[in-house]
Amino acid sequence: MDHMMGYRRPNGDVGIRNHLLIIPTVICANQVCSRINQMVADTVAIPHQHGCSQIGADKERTFEVLAGTGKNPNVGGVIIISLGCEVIDPNELADAIRPTGKLVEVFDIQSVGGSVKAIQHGVELAKKMRAQLDEMQAEPIPFNELIIGVKCGGSDATSGLASNPALGAAADTLIQQGGGVVIGETTEIIGAEHVLASRCATPETEKQLYHIVDRFEKEVERMGADMRGGNPSPGNIAGGLTTIEEKSLGCISKCGTAPIKGIVEYAEQLPKNGLYFMDSPGNDIECVSGMAAGGAHLVCFTTGRGTPTGSAVIPVIKITGNKRMFERMSDNMDVDVSDMLEGTLSLEDAGDKIWDEIKAVANGKLTKAEVLGHTEFSINRIGPSL
């Protein structure tokens, strides 16, 4: 399998899925969006708690994540639904997505005449747009156009020993083929940032990496809080991780050995080739949502404790090095590399096993999270609500 089947968008981007995405600009539109999603097959909605009573950088972040999710190449069409009086302007949001050339429609609940009429209008619109998307044909695409995110959550001792280094080997394979990889979780490189800094391609990138770690640590200090107890989490500690440094050293192995070409902000559009670091929280859903908004096609997610979450517009492949957990949570896990710990599976072969799964999912195989309907979505916040 030397290529993937993808949907070429009008702007040249490639999607490995062809979603019709329903975006509420504000929490007040969540119910309408969710009802339309329930009533029209093959649609996905991203309810969230933001969109109003926000200012400055916080408002901008909500806008950029919603716009980036709509621009993700796995999305073929977008319906934007607003209440009509929130701070996120639905027409501006539509204008931010339209340069991709994909189908974009927008309406507000107040003008349409309330929730019931908005649901009726949205269902008719969604059925019409879904029919248009269903006419699109997938075409062969080289793997050098694929961008994956690498993420870990619900980690235990097996994560750093097996699944993370195996994922790193798969990440190296994609980069060698000309593809792109993004690693995030600023919270989870603390104590190991010097190791990643030594891999930065330029002094400027190294300086930026140290800057985002320092910025995060200052935010924790500003809250008068201590990371310990929150990270490592109680589950991490029960799984055998004792310090943030120990966790971080395991975490960073999942991005392989390539040089880090640059640092991108949360939800910023990702370059297409090589390894990049996205400033993002360790929180699973906020981090993956940021990667999706940046344009990643899929995320490979390692877990030792067992994490079921997926993502709204991108497939999430679950990988584990914990055999007992794989058997206990087989509903949720895609790849088992626990034989590494038995000494019967080499690092190289484990990486190939993950790479084979990446290729299969890029070619349409549904992940366990997709089968189960896990479409989690969350926006990382900066400031207080007004």
Tab-separated table of C-alpha atoms in Angstrom:
chain	number	residue	atom	x	y	z
A	1	MET	CA	0.000	0.000	0.000
A	2	ASP	CA	2.051	2.926	-1.296
A	3	HIS	CA	-0.719	5.516	-1.263
A	4	MET	CA	-3.894	6.511	0.571
A	5	MET	CA	-7.320	7.245	-0.854
A	6	GLY	CA	-8.249	10.839	-0.077
A	7	TYR	CA	-10.542	13.677	-1.051
A	8	ARG	CA	-8.763	16.506	-2.854
A	9	ARG	CA	-10.214	19.847	-1.726
A	10	PRO	CA	-10.508	22.900	-4.029
A	11	ASN	CA	-7.509	24.566	-2.318
A	12	GLY	CA	-5.296	21.487	-2.839
A	13	ASP	CA	-5.593	20.077	0.686
A	14	VAL	CA	-6.361	16.386	1.079
A	15	GLY	CA	-8.844	14.789	3.483
A	16	ILE	CA	-8.945	11.146	4.581
A	17	ARG	CA	-12.583	11.570	5.666
A	18	ASN	CA	-15.429	13.564	4.088
A	19	HIS	CA	-17.329	14.966	7.056
A	20	LEU	CA	-20.269	17.348	7.069
A	21	LEU	CA	-19.504	19.454	10.149
A	22	ILE	CA	-22.117	21.378	12.143
A	23	ILE	CA	-20.540	24.215	14.146
A	24	PRO	CA	-22.368	26.109	16.904
A	25	THR	CA	-20.780	29.533	17.314
A	26	VAL	CA	-21.966	29.624	20.918
A	27	ILE	CA	-23.149	27.274	23.658
A	28	CYS	CA	-26.706	28.575	23.132
A	29	ALA	CA	-26.781	26.864	19.713
A	30	ASN	CA	-25.536	23.486	20.970
A	31	GLN	CA	-28.933	21.810	21.288
A	32	VAL	CA	-30.048	22.788	17.797
A	33	CYS	CA	-26.769	21.518	16.323
A	34	SER	CA	-26.941	18.262	18.283
A	35	ARG	CA	-30.534	17.595	17.176
A	36	ILE	CA	-29.638	18.142	13.496
A	37	ASN	CA	-26.650	15.815	13.962
A	38	GLN	CA	-28.965	13.142	15.428
A	39	MET	CA	-31.488	13.474	12.608
A	40	VAL	CA	-29.120	13.475	9.603
A	41	ALA	CA	-26.791	10.497	9.086
A	42	ASP	CA	-23.062	11.034	8.471
A	43	THR	CA	-22.877	14.450	10.087
A	44	VAL	CA	-20.776	15.510	13.062
A	45	ALA	CA	-21.440	18.362	15.512
A	46	ILE	CA	-19.024	20.087	17.884
A	47	PRO	CA	-21.004	21.433	20.855
A	48	HIS	CA	-18.853	23.496	23.218
A	49	GLN	CA	-19.297	25.860	26.159
A	50	HIS	CA	-17.865	29.044	24.649
A	51	GLY	CA	-18.624	31.740	22.056
A	52	CYS	CA	-19.949	34.530	24.251
A	53	SER	CA	-18.814	36.593	27.258
A	54	GLN	CA	-15.237	36.318	25.956
A	55	ILE	CA	-12.733	39.039	25.103
A	56	GLY	CA	-9.243	39.468	23.688
A	57	ALA	CA	-7.034	36.431	23.263
A	58	ASP	CA	-9.717	34.140	24.695
A	59	LYS	CA	-12.291	35.186	22.093
A	60	GLU	CA	-9.648	34.864	19.372
A	61	ARG	CA	-8.770	31.356	20.500
A	62	THR	CA	-12.391	30.189	20.332
A	63	PHE	CA	-12.694	31.714	16.851
A	64	GLU	CA	-9.442	30.137	15.616
A	65	VAL	CA	-10.315	26.668	16.936
A	66	LEU	CA	-13.791	26.747	15.363
A	67	ALA	CA	-12.393	28.092	12.084
A	68	GLY	CA	-9.495	25.624	12.089
A	69	THR	CA	-11.841	22.693	12.731
A	70	GLY	CA	-13.978	23.818	9.798
A	71	LYS	CA	-10.853	24.174	7.625
A	72	ASN	CA	-9.539	20.712	8.555
A	73	PRO	CA	-9.154	18.815	5.266
A	74	ASN	CA	-11.227	15.883	6.596
A	75	VAL	CA	-14.231	18.241	6.470
A	76	GLY	CA	-15.988	18.529	3.112
A	77	GLY	CA	-18.774	20.889	4.136
A	78	VAL	CA	-19.725	23.120	7.075
A	79	ILE	CA	-22.991	24.428	8.529
A	80	ILE	CA	-22.465	27.267	11.000
A	81	ILE	CA	-25.359	27.893	13.392
A	82	SER	CA	-25.421	30.894	15.702
A	83	LEU	CA	-27.946	32.231	18.177
A	84	GLY	CA	-27.665	35.717	16.712
A	85	CYS	CA	-26.296	37.880	19.520
A	86	GLU	CA	-22.985	36.282	20.616
A	87	VAL	CA	-19.438	37.669	20.350
A	88	ILE	CA	-18.295	35.087	17.772
A	89	ASP	CA	-19.514	36.484	14.445
A	90	PRO	CA	-20.900	33.604	12.334
A	91	ASN	CA	-20.330	35.389	9.028
A	92	GLU	CA	-16.711	36.144	9.914
A	93	LEU	CA	-16.311	32.483	10.817
A	94	ALA	CA	-17.774	31.451	7.462
A	95	ASP	CA	-15.423	33.890	5.684
A	96	ALA	CA	-12.460	32.331	7.485
A	97	ILE	CA	-13.407	28.839	6.229
A	98	ARG	CA	-14.546	29.697	2.663
A	99	PRO	CA	-11.039	30.183	1.160
A	100	THR	CA	-10.689	26.376	1.363
A	101	GLY	CA	-13.347	26.202	-1.355
A	102	LYS	CA	-15.534	23.772	0.585
A	103	LEU	CA	-19.305	24.069	1.044
A	104	VAL	CA	-20.174	26.562	3.827
A	105	GLU	CA	-23.675	27.604	4.946
A	106	VAL	CA	-24.617	29.846	7.892
A	107	PHE	CA	-27.827	30.865	9.684
A	108	ASP	CA	-28.942	32.086	13.098
A	109	ILE	CA	-31.669	30.737	15.368
A	110	GLN	CA	-33.215	34.110	16.217
A	111	SER	CA	-33.768	35.075	12.563
A	112	VAL	CA	-35.113	31.642	11.569
A	113	GLY	CA	-37.686	31.786	14.379
A	114	GLY	CA	-36.519	29.662	17.313
A	115	SER	CA	-35.209	26.189	18.002
A	116	VAL	CA	-37.866	24.097	16.245
A	117	LYS	CA	-37.722	26.093	13.000
A	118	ALA	CA	-33.898	26.171	13.199
A	119	ILE	CA	-33.762	22.376	13.530
A	120	GLN	CA	-36.134	21.958	10.558
A	121	HIS	CA	-34.102	24.396	8.440
A	122	GLY	CA	-30.819	22.789	9.479
A	123	VAL	CA	-32.018	19.254	8.716
A	124	GLU	CA	-33.073	20.245	5.175
A	125	LEU	CA	-29.747	22.016	4.622
A	126	ALA	CA	-27.728	19.113	6.032
A	127	LYS	CA	-29.497	16.505	3.876
A	128	LYS	CA	-28.873	18.587	0.741
A	129	MET	CA	-25.195	19.183	1.574
A	130	ARG	CA	-24.621	15.555	2.599
A	131	ALA	CA	-25.952	14.429	-0.786
A	132	GLN	CA	-23.461	16.757	-2.516
A	133	LEU	CA	-20.566	15.396	-0.444
A	134	ASP	CA	-21.596	11.819	-1.215
A	135	GLU	CA	-21.007	12.511	-4.898
A	136	MET	CA	-17.304	13.259	-4.283
A	137	GLN	CA	-14.845	10.554	-5.323
A	138	ALA	CA	-11.707	9.625	-3.366
A	139	GLU	CA	-8.454	9.521	-5.341
A	140	PRO	CA	-4.966	8.056	-4.728
A	141	ILE	CA	-2.786	10.401	-2.640
A	142	PRO	CA	0.887	9.882	-1.664
A	143	PHE	CA	1.641	9.512	2.048
A	144	ASN	CA	3.871	12.600	1.971
A	145	GLU	CA	0.654	14.654	2.217
A	146	LEU	CA	-0.356	13.016	5.517
A	147	ILE	CA	-0.029	14.902	8.826
A	148	ILE	CA	-0.429	12.971	12.075
A	149	GLY	CA	-0.543	14.088	15.682
A	150	VAL	CA	1.169	12.012	18.378
A	151	LYS	CA	-0.439	12.092	21.816
A	152	CYS	CA	-0.486	10.110	25.052
A	153	GLY	CA	-3.061	9.992	27.828
A	154	GLY	CA	-3.927	7.773	30.727
A	155	SER	CA	-0.237	6.805	30.780
A	156	ASP	CA	1.374	4.130	32.906
A	157	ALA	CA	4.834	2.583	33.102
A	158	THR	CA	4.245	0.658	29.851
A	159	SER	CA	3.715	3.905	27.914
A	160	GLY	CA	7.293	5.136	28.192
A	161	LEU	CA	8.715	1.619	27.926
A	162	ALA	CA	6.776	0.349	24.903
A	163	SER	CA	3.937	2.212	23.175
A	164	ASN	CA	5.550	5.678	23.079
A	165	PRO	CA	8.897	4.575	21.574
A	166	ALA	CA	7.013	2.318	19.129
A	167	LEU	CA	4.915	5.298	18.029
A	168	GLY	CA	8.157	7.261	17.678
A	169	ALA	CA	9.426	4.652	15.228
A	170	ALA	CA	6.203	4.983	13.186
A	171	ALA	CA	6.517	8.792	13.272
A	172	ASP	CA	10.049	8.497	11.879
A	173	THR	CA	8.722	6.321	9.025
A	174	LEU	CA	6.161	8.961	8.029
A	175	ILE	CA	8.725	11.769	8.173
A	176	GLN	CA	11.134	9.716	6.050
A	177	GLN	CA	8.343	9.490	3.452
A	178	GLY	CA	7.965	13.280	3.483
A	179	GLY	CA	4.921	13.515	5.737
A	180	GLY	CA	4.298	15.679	8.796
A	181	VAL	CA	4.135	14.960	12.530
A	182	VAL	CA	3.023	17.204	15.384
A	183	ILE	CA	3.632	16.559	19.067
A	184	GLY	CA	2.004	18.671	21.765
A	185	GLU	CA	1.389	18.688	25.526
A	186	THR	CA	3.637	21.459	26.845
A	187	THR	CA	2.813	20.319	30.377
A	188	GLU	CA	4.285	16.919	29.610
A	189	ILE	CA	7.715	17.906	28.381
A	190	ILE	CA	8.550	19.710	31.635
A	191	GLY	CA	11.713	18.184	33.041
A	192	ALA	CA	12.663	16.851	29.613
A	193	GLU	CA	12.502	20.094	27.633
A	194	HIS	CA	16.310	20.171	27.376
A	195	VAL	CA	16.215	16.847	25.488
A	196	LEU	CA	13.773	18.209	22.897
A	197	ALA	CA	15.638	21.536	22.775
A	198	SER	CA	18.795	19.701	21.720
A	199	ARG	CA	16.836	18.384	18.724
A	200	CYS	CA	15.591	21.770	17.504
A	201	ALA	CA	16.716	22.535	13.958
A	202	THR	CA	17.609	26.179	14.686
A	203	PRO	CA	18.608	28.274	17.728
A	204	GLU	CA	15.397	30.295	17.241
A	205	THR	CA	13.240	27.167	17.508
A	206	GLU	CA	15.139	26.095	20.628
A	207	LYS	CA	14.518	29.542	22.141
A	208	GLN	CA	10.790	29.308	21.315
A	209	LEU	CA	10.552	25.875	22.936
A	210	TYR	CA	12.027	27.140	26.198
A	211	HIS	CA	9.749	30.199	25.969
A	212	ILE	CA	6.502	28.211	25.812
A	213	VAL	CA	7.559	26.012	28.760
A	214	ASP	CA	8.464	29.102	30.807
A	215	ARG	CA	5.171	30.767	29.838
A	216	PHE	CA	3.198	27.756	31.039
A	217	GLU	CA	5.094	27.489	34.323
A	218	LYS	CA	4.428	31.200	34.990
A	219	GLU	CA	0.686	30.623	34.425
A	220	VAL	CA	0.688	27.852	37.032
A	221	GLU	CA	2.541	30.147	39.451
A	222	ARG	CA	0.051	32.960	38.750
A	223	MET	CA	-2.736	30.650	39.920
A	224	GLY	CA	-0.821	29.996	43.129
A	225	ALA	CA	-1.076	26.293	42.346
A	226	ASP	CA	1.204	23.280	42.211
A	227	MET	CA	1.124	20.968	39.178
A	228	ARG	CA	1.685	17.942	41.368
A	229	GLY	CA	-1.551	16.073	42.044
A	230	GLY	CA	-2.865	17.190	38.668
A	231	ASN	CA	0.127	15.942	36.692
A	232	PRO	CA	1.111	13.156	37.067
A	233	SER	CA	-2.561	12.312	37.527
A	234	PRO	CA	-3.782	9.844	40.172
A	235	GLY	CA	-4.081	7.236	37.412
A	236	ASN	CA	-0.529	7.890	36.222
A	237	ILE	CA	0.767	7.402	39.760
A	238	ALA	CA	-1.252	4.207	40.235
A	239	GLY	CA	0.258	3.026	36.938
A	240	GLY	CA	3.802	3.425	38.226
A	241	LEU	CA	4.808	6.984	37.251
A	242	THR	CA	6.264	8.931	40.147
A	243	THR	CA	7.308	12.385	38.875
A	244	ILE	CA	6.540	14.792	36.025
A	245	GLU	CA	10.157	14.365	34.846
A	246	GLU	CA	9.721	10.598	34.609
A	247	LYS	CA	6.447	11.021	32.743
A	248	SER	CA	7.949	13.622	30.378
A	249	LEU	CA	10.924	11.453	29.431
A	250	GLY	CA	8.489	8.733	28.372
A	251	CYS	CA	6.187	11.203	26.612
A	252	ILE	CA	8.768	12.745	24.308
A	253	SER	CA	9.800	9.378	22.823
A	254	LYS	CA	6.541	9.212	20.841
A	255	CYS	CA	7.701	11.782	18.274
A	256	GLY	CA	10.673	9.743	17.071
A	257	THR	CA	14.141	11.096	16.334
A	258	ALA	CA	13.681	13.745	13.611
A	259	PRO	CA	14.781	17.359	14.197
A	260	ILE	CA	12.078	19.751	15.407
A	261	LYS	CA	11.563	22.223	12.559
A	262	GLY	CA	9.372	24.701	14.411
A	263	ILE	CA	7.015	25.621	17.256
A	264	VAL	CA	3.373	26.420	16.482
A	265	GLU	CA	0.780	28.001	18.749
A	266	TYR	CA	-2.352	26.133	19.832
A	267	ALA	CA	-4.610	25.453	16.789
A	268	GLU	CA	-2.216	27.254	14.424
A	269	GLN	CA	-2.102	25.829	10.887
A	270	LEU	CA	0.528	23.095	10.631
A	271	PRO	CA	3.271	22.971	7.972
A	272	LYS	CA	3.072	19.848	5.827
A	273	ASN	CA	6.481	18.191	6.180
A	274	GLY	CA	8.691	17.281	9.140
A	275	LEU	CA	8.277	17.397	12.916
A	276	TYR	CA	6.669	20.323	14.769
A	277	PHE	CA	5.746	21.037	18.388
A	278	MET	CA	2.346	22.598	19.187
A	279	ASP	CA	2.023	24.555	22.437
A	280	SER	CA	-0.946	22.774	23.970
A	281	PRO	CA	-2.208	21.402	27.275
A	282	GLY	CA	-1.846	17.790	28.356
A	283	ASN	CA	-5.637	17.553	28.620
A	284	ASP	CA	-6.491	14.882	26.065
A	285	ILE	CA	-9.467	16.442	24.310
A	286	GLU	CA	-8.185	20.023	24.311
A	287	CYS	CA	-4.852	18.869	22.889
A	288	VAL	CA	-6.337	16.680	20.135
A	289	SER	CA	-8.872	19.408	19.254
A	290	GLY	CA	-5.961	21.838	18.815
A	291	MET	CA	-4.157	19.394	16.507
A	292	ALA	CA	-7.325	18.886	14.455
A	293	ALA	CA	-7.809	22.653	14.187
A	294	GLY	CA	-4.195	22.887	12.990
A	295	GLY	CA	-4.940	20.526	10.109
A	296	ALA	CA	-3.772	17.100	11.340
A	297	HIS	CA	-5.464	14.226	9.496
A	298	LEU	CA	-5.357	11.741	12.361
A	299	VAL	CA	-3.923	11.301	15.844
A	300	CYS	CA	-2.052	8.296	17.216
A	301	PHE	CA	-2.805	8.127	20.925
A	302	THR	CA	-0.926	5.869	23.332
A	303	THR	CA	-2.431	4.827	26.659
A	304	GLY	CA	-1.563	2.362	29.386
A	305	ARG	CA	-4.504	2.959	31.694
A	306	GLY	CA	-7.088	2.989	28.890
A	307	THR	CA	-8.558	6.160	27.379
A	308	PRO	CA	-11.681	5.862	25.180
A	309	THR	CA	-11.872	9.393	23.758
A	310	GLY	CA	-11.864	10.163	20.058
A	311	SER	CA	-12.207	13.429	18.146
A	312	ALA	CA	-14.867	15.208	16.131
A	313	VAL	CA	-13.269	15.404	12.671
A	314	ILE	CA	-10.153	13.210	12.793
A	315	PRO	CA	-9.653	9.494	13.505
A	316	VAL	CA	-7.848	8.665	16.767
A	317	ILE	CA	-5.844	5.424	16.808
A	318	LYS	CA	-5.465	3.950	20.306
A	319	ILE	CA	-2.171	2.175	21.006
A	320	THR	CA	-1.105	0.387	24.184
A	321	GLY	CA	1.794	-1.545	25.672
A	322	ASN	CA	-0.358	-2.862	28.528
A	323	LYS	CA	-1.647	-6.343	27.616
A	324	ARG	CA	-4.065	-6.651	30.541
A	325	MET	CA	-5.647	-3.320	29.711
A	326	PHE	CA	-5.813	-4.193	25.985
A	327	GLU	CA	-7.778	-7.343	26.828
A	328	ARG	CA	-9.975	-5.570	29.381
A	329	MET	CA	-10.750	-2.584	27.096
A	330	SER	CA	-10.658	-4.259	23.689
A	331	ASP	CA	-13.717	-2.152	22.748
A	332	ASN	CA	-11.485	0.905	22.688
A	333	MET	CA	-7.981	-0.212	21.699
A	334	ASP	CA	-6.690	-0.470	18.117
A	335	VAL	CA	-3.070	-1.625	18.413
A	336	ASP	CA	-1.335	-3.799	21.035
A	337	VAL	CA	2.467	-3.600	21.230
A	338	SER	CA	2.750	-5.224	24.675
A	339	ASP	CA	4.850	-8.055	23.239
A	340	MET	CA	7.736	-5.542	23.334
A	341	LEU	CA	7.780	-6.060	27.101
A	342	GLU	CA	7.874	-9.839	26.631
A	343	GLY	CA	10.929	-9.451	24.414
A	344	THR	CA	9.148	-11.043	21.436
A	345	LEU	CA	8.430	-7.839	19.458
A	346	SER	CA	11.258	-5.523	18.442
A	347	LEU	CA	10.955	-1.742	18.507
A	348	GLU	CA	11.246	-1.679	14.716
A	349	ASP	CA	8.502	-4.295	14.253
A	350	ALA	CA	6.235	-2.519	16.761
A	351	GLY	CA	6.739	0.711	14.807
A	352	ASP	CA	5.838	-1.122	11.591
A	353	LYS	CA	2.689	-2.487	13.246
A	354	ILE	CA	1.573	1.064	14.104
A	355	TRP	CA	2.579	2.342	10.659
A	356	ASP	CA	0.429	-0.369	9.037
A	357	GLU	CA	-2.533	0.771	11.149
A	358	ILE	CA	-1.924	4.418	10.184
A	359	LYS	CA	-1.989	3.442	6.502
A	360	ALA	CA	-5.174	1.395	6.945
A	361	VAL	CA	-6.986	4.219	8.791
A	362	ALA	CA	-5.797	6.766	6.205
A	363	ASN	CA	-7.398	4.474	3.622
A	364	GLY	CA	-10.779	4.459	5.345
A	365	LYS	CA	-10.566	1.823	8.090
A	366	LEU	CA	-12.624	3.062	11.041
A	367	THR	CA	-10.888	3.318	14.404
A	368	LYS	CA	-12.594	1.890	17.490
A	369	ALA	CA	-13.350	5.472	18.610
A	370	GLU	CA	-15.058	6.198	15.285
A	371	VAL	CA	-17.100	2.985	15.447
A	372	LEU	CA	-18.282	3.888	18.957
A	373	GLY	CA	-19.168	7.457	17.977
A	374	HIS	CA	-16.538	9.192	20.117
A	375	THR	CA	-16.535	12.748	18.735
A	376	GLU	CA	-15.149	14.639	21.721
A	377	PHE	CA	-14.286	18.300	21.211
A	378	SER	CA	-13.040	20.945	23.625
A	379	ILE	CA	-11.462	24.398	23.329
A	380	ASN	CA	-8.534	25.354	25.552
A	381	ARG	CA	-9.305	28.576	27.415
A	382	ILE	CA	-7.055	31.475	28.364
A	383	GLY	CA	-9.078	34.020	30.321
A	384	PRO	CA	-12.129	34.349	32.585
A	385	SER	CA	-15.725	34.621	31.388
A	386	LEU	CA	-17.230	38.089	31.643
